[in-house]
PDB file of C-alpha atoms in Angstrom:
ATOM      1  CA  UNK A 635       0.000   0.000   0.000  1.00 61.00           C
ATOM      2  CA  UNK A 636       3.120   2.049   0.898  1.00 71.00           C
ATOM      3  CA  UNK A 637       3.435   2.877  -3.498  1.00 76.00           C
ATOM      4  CA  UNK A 638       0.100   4.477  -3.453  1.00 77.00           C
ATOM      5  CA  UNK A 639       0.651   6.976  -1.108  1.00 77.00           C
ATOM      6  CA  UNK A 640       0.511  10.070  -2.838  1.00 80.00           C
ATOM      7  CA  UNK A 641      -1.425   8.813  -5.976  1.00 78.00           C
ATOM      8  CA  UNK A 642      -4.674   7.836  -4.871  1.00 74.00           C
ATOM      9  CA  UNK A 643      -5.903  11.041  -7.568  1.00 79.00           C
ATOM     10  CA  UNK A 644      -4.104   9.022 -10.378  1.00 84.00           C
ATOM     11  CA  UNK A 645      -6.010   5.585 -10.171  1.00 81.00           C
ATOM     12  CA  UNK A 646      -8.901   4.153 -11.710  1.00 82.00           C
ATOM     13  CA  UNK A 647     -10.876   3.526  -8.350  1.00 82.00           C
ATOM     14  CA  UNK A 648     -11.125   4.985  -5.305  1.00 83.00           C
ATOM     15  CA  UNK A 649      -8.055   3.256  -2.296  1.00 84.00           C
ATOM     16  CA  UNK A 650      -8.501   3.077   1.019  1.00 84.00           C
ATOM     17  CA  UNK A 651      -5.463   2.939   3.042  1.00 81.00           C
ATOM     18  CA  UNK A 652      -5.329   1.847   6.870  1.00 83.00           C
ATOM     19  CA  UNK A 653      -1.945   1.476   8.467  1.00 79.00           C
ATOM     20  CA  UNK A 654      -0.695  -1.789   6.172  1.00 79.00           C
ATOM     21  CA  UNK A 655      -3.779  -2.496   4.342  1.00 84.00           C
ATOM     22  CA  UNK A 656      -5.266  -1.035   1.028  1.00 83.00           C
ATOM     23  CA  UNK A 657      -8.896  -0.946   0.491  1.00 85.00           C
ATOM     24  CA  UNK A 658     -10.607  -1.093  -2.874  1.00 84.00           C
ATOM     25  CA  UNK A 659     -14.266  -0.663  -2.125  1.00 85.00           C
ATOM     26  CA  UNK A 660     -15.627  -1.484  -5.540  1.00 83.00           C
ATOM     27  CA  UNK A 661     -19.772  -1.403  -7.048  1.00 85.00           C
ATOM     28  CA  UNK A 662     -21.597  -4.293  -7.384  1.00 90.00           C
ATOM     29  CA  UNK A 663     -21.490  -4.269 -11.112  1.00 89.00           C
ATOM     30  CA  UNK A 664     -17.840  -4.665 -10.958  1.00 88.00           C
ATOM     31  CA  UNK A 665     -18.188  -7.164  -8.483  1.00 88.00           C
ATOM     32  CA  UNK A 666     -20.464  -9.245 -10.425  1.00 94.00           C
ATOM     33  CA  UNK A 667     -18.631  -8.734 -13.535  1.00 93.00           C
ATOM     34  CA  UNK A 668     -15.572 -10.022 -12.188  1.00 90.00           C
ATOM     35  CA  UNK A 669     -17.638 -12.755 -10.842  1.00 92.00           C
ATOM     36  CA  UNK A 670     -19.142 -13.937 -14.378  1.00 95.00           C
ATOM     37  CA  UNK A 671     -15.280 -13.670 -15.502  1.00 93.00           C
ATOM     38  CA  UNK A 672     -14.023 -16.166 -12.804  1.00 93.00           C
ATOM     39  CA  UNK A 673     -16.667 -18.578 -13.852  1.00 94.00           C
ATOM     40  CA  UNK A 674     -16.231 -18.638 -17.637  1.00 94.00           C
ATOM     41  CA  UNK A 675     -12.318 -19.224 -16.796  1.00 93.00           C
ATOM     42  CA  UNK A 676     -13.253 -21.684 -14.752  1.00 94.00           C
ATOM     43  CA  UNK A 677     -15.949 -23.706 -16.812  1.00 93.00           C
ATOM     44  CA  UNK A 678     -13.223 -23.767 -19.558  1.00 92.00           C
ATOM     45  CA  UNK A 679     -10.418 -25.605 -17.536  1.00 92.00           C
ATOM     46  CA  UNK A 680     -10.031 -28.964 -18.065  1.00 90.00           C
ATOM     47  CA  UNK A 681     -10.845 -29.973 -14.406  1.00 89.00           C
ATOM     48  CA  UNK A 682     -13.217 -32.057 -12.549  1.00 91.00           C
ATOM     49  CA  UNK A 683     -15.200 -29.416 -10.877  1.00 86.00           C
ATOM     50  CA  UNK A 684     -14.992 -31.243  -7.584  1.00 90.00           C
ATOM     51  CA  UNK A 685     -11.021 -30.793  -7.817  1.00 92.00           C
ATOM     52  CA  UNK A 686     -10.593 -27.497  -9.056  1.00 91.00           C
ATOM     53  CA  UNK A 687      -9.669 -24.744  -6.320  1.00 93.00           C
ATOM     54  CA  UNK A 688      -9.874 -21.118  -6.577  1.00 92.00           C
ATOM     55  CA  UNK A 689      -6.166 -20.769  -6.585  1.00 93.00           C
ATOM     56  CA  UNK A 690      -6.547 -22.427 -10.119  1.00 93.00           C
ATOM     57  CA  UNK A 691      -8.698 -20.006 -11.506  1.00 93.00           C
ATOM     58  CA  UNK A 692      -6.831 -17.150 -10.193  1.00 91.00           C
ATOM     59  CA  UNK A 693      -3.638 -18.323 -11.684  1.00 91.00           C
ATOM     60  CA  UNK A 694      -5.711 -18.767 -15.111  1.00 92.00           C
ATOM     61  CA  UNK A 695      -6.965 -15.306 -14.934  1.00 90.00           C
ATOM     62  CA  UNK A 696      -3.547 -13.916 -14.438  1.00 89.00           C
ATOM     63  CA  UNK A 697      -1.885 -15.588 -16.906  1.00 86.00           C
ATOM     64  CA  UNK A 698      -4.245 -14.658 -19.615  1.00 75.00           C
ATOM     65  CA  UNK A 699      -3.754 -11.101 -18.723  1.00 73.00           C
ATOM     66  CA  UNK A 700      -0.173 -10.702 -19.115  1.00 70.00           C
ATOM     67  CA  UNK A 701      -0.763 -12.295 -22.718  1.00 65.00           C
TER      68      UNK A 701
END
């Protein structure tokens, strides 16, 4: 949180920051969006759905956007 100090004016959404912590308090359409996002990822992995873990997705997600 200590690198946004200073720039909270520059970003895209609002920060919060509390001693160590960083808030991003974000709308529900967002929320939802990213949501629907998680689940298409994860409906397209090649997984048994009873062994696939969030980490999973969440590695998915962020390796399709640094392509």
């Amino acid at each position: 949180s200590s690198g946004f100090v200073g720039h909270e004016n520059e970003l895209l959404f609002v920060i919060q920051i509390n001693a160590n912590e960083m808030y991003v308090p974000l709308s529900d359409l967002l929320l939802q969006s990213a949501v629907e996002h998680a689940k298409r990822i994860a409906d397209g992995m090649k997984v048994k759905k009873s062994e696939l873990r969030t980490e999973d997705v969440l590695r998915r997600i962020t390796r399709h956007q640094s392509k």
